[in-house]
Amino acid sequence: MKSLEITWDEKKYRATVGCADGPVSVHRNCAFCMHCKGVFIGERLYPVPQESVMRSFSSSGSSDEALMSAAMQFNTLVSDATAIGCGDEEHLGFKSRYRR
């Protein structure tokens, strides 16, 4: 797993990382990419909340509301983050977490 440093714009509104696809939005791309393993806040890696919700879909019947809540939690984590943990070792770029 590699660590991709988050770069913020001057207003701290848009967060981007360097991806195989070029600079991408953390909120629009990483949140929905299956390569995203978590968010680094300091030295600690916080796992992607969407992953645990997706795992529970088949067993507990999680809802769309649970996915939306996980996405909001991801965005909250990103606001304090310094980097994204990325599992794209083959340098393939974005791959949707929700299409298999």
mmCIF file of C-alpha atoms in Angstrom:
data_model
loop_
_atom_site.group_PDB
_atom_site.id
_atom_site.type_symbol
_atom_site.label_atom_id
_atom_site.label_comp_id
_atom_site.label_asym_id
_atom_site.label_seq_id
_atom_site.Cartn_x
_atom_site.Cartn_y
_atom_site.Cartn_z
ATOM 1 C CA MET A 1 0.000 0.000 0.000
ATOM 2 C CA LYS A 2 1.217 3.451 -0.859
ATOM 3 C CA SER A 3 0.492 6.769 0.770
ATOM 4 C CA LEU A 4 -0.792 9.594 -1.445
ATOM 5 C CA GLU A 5 -0.331 13.060 0.048
ATOM 6 C CA ILE A 6 -3.443 15.229 0.054
ATOM 7 C CA THR A 7 -3.052 18.669 -1.516
ATOM 8 C CA TRP A 8 -5.613 21.336 -0.625
ATOM 9 C CA ASP A 9 -6.475 24.394 -2.694
ATOM 10 C CA GLU A 10 -5.912 27.860 -1.204
ATOM 11 C CA LYS A 11 -9.402 27.980 0.375
ATOM 12 C CA LYS A 12 -9.084 24.404 1.754
ATOM 13 C CA TYR A 13 -12.151 23.528 -0.280
ATOM 14 C CA ARG A 14 -10.844 20.980 -2.819
ATOM 15 C CA ALA A 15 -8.605 18.087 -1.778
ATOM 16 C CA THR A 16 -6.652 16.239 -4.470
ATOM 17 C CA VAL A 17 -4.139 13.394 -4.661
ATOM 18 C CA GLY A 18 -1.810 12.231 -7.415
ATOM 19 C CA CYS A 19 -3.403 9.133 -8.952
ATOM 20 C CA ALA A 20 -2.485 7.035 -11.982
ATOM 21 C CA ASP A 21 -5.293 8.980 -13.694
ATOM 22 C CA GLY A 22 -3.609 12.291 -12.779
ATOM 23 C CA PRO A 23 -4.645 14.640 -9.961
ATOM 24 C CA VAL A 24 -8.090 13.537 -8.721
ATOM 25 C CA SER A 25 -10.545 14.790 -6.132
ATOM 26 C CA VAL A 26 -10.372 12.874 -2.869
ATOM 27 C CA HIS A 27 -14.080 13.454 -2.234
ATOM 28 C CA ARG A 28 -15.296 12.431 -5.697
ATOM 29 C CA ASN A 29 -12.791 9.719 -6.615
ATOM 30 C CA CYS A 30 -10.999 8.177 -3.636
ATOM 31 C CA ALA A 31 -14.201 7.830 -1.620
ATOM 32 C CA PHE A 32 -15.628 5.576 -4.331
ATOM 33 C CA CYS A 33 -12.446 3.766 -5.460
ATOM 34 C CA MET A 34 -11.809 0.181 -4.441
ATOM 35 C CA HIS A 35 -8.065 0.930 -4.159
ATOM 36 C CA CYS A 36 -8.692 3.374 -1.293
ATOM 37 C CA LYS A 37 -7.745 1.597 1.931
ATOM 38 C CA GLY A 38 -8.113 4.463 4.356
ATOM 39 C CA VAL A 39 -7.281 7.949 5.471
ATOM 40 C CA PHE A 40 -4.079 8.907 7.275
ATOM 41 C CA ILE A 41 -4.527 11.330 10.133
ATOM 42 C CA GLY A 42 -1.055 11.783 11.503
ATOM 43 C CA GLU A 43 0.585 8.360 11.493
ATOM 44 C CA ARG A 44 -2.641 6.417 11.972
ATOM 45 C CA LEU A 45 -4.603 4.875 9.090
ATOM 46 C CA TYR A 46 -8.375 5.002 9.544
ATOM 47 C CA PRO A 47 -10.098 2.401 7.352
ATOM 48 C CA VAL A 48 -12.572 3.488 4.686
ATOM 49 C CA PRO A 49 -16.060 3.431 6.294
ATOM 50 C CA GLN A 50 -17.689 2.392 3.009
ATOM 51 C CA GLU A 51 -15.812 -0.911 3.027
ATOM 52 C CA SER A 52 -17.407 -2.175 6.246
ATOM 53 C CA VAL A 53 -20.866 -1.130 5.025
ATOM 54 C CA MET A 54 -20.334 -2.992 1.730
ATOM 55 C CA ARG A 55 -19.261 -6.135 3.607
ATOM 56 C CA SER A 56 -22.417 -6.022 5.718
ATOM 57 C CA PHE A 57 -24.752 -5.625 2.702
ATOM 58 C CA SER A 58 -25.204 -9.338 2.108
ATOM 59 C CA SER A 59 -25.424 -10.397 5.746
ATOM 60 C CA SER A 60 -27.439 -7.635 7.416
ATOM 61 C CA GLY A 61 -29.228 -5.977 4.525
ATOM 62 C CA SER A 62 -27.568 -2.572 4.935
ATOM 63 C CA SER A 63 -29.352 0.280 3.258
ATOM 64 C CA ASP A 64 -28.484 3.167 0.981
ATOM 65 C CA GLU A 65 -28.682 5.376 4.068
ATOM 66 C CA ALA A 66 -25.813 3.413 5.619
ATOM 67 C CA LEU A 67 -23.695 4.027 2.507
ATOM 68 C CA MET A 68 -24.516 7.735 2.585
ATOM 69 C CA SER A 69 -23.581 7.898 6.254
ATOM 70 C CA ALA A 70 -20.278 6.130 5.519
ATOM 71 C CA ALA A 71 -19.529 8.608 2.711
ATOM 72 C CA MET A 72 -20.198 11.528 5.069
ATOM 73 C CA GLN A 73 -17.914 9.938 7.672
ATOM 74 C CA PHE A 74 -15.197 9.571 5.008
ATOM 75 C CA ASN A 75 -15.500 13.282 4.156
ATOM 76 C CA THR A 76 -15.214 14.175 7.846
ATOM 77 C CA LEU A 77 -12.039 12.092 8.147
ATOM 78 C CA VAL A 78 -10.570 13.726 5.027
ATOM 79 C CA SER A 79 -10.967 17.198 6.534
ATOM 80 C CA ASP A 80 -8.261 16.307 9.102
ATOM 81 C CA ALA A 81 -6.225 13.955 6.919
ATOM 82 C CA THR A 82 -2.738 14.321 5.505
ATOM 83 C CA ALA A 83 -2.775 11.391 3.060
ATOM 84 C CA ILE A 84 -4.824 8.574 1.524
ATOM 85 C CA GLY A 85 -3.797 4.928 1.818
ATOM 86 C CA CYS A 86 -3.932 3.521 -1.720
ATOM 87 C CA GLY A 87 -3.686 -0.154 -2.658
ATOM 88 C CA ASP A 88 -3.150 0.511 -6.376
ATOM 89 C CA GLU A 89 0.287 -1.100 -6.600
ATOM 90 C CA GLU A 90 -0.172 -1.864 -10.308
ATOM 91 C CA HIS A 91 -0.840 1.815 -11.091
ATOM 92 C CA LEU A 92 -4.199 1.125 -12.777
ATOM 93 C CA GLY A 93 -6.077 4.196 -11.560
ATOM 94 C CA PHE A 94 -9.669 4.546 -10.442
ATOM 95 C CA LYS A 95 -11.760 1.384 -10.089
ATOM 96 C CA SER A 96 -15.292 1.745 -8.734
ATOM 97 C CA ARG A 97 -15.956 0.242 -5.313
ATOM 98 C CA TYR A 98 -19.579 -0.389 -6.300
ATOM 99 C CA ARG A 99 -19.255 -2.124 -9.697
ATOM 100 C CA ARG A 100 -17.781 -5.561 -9.797
#
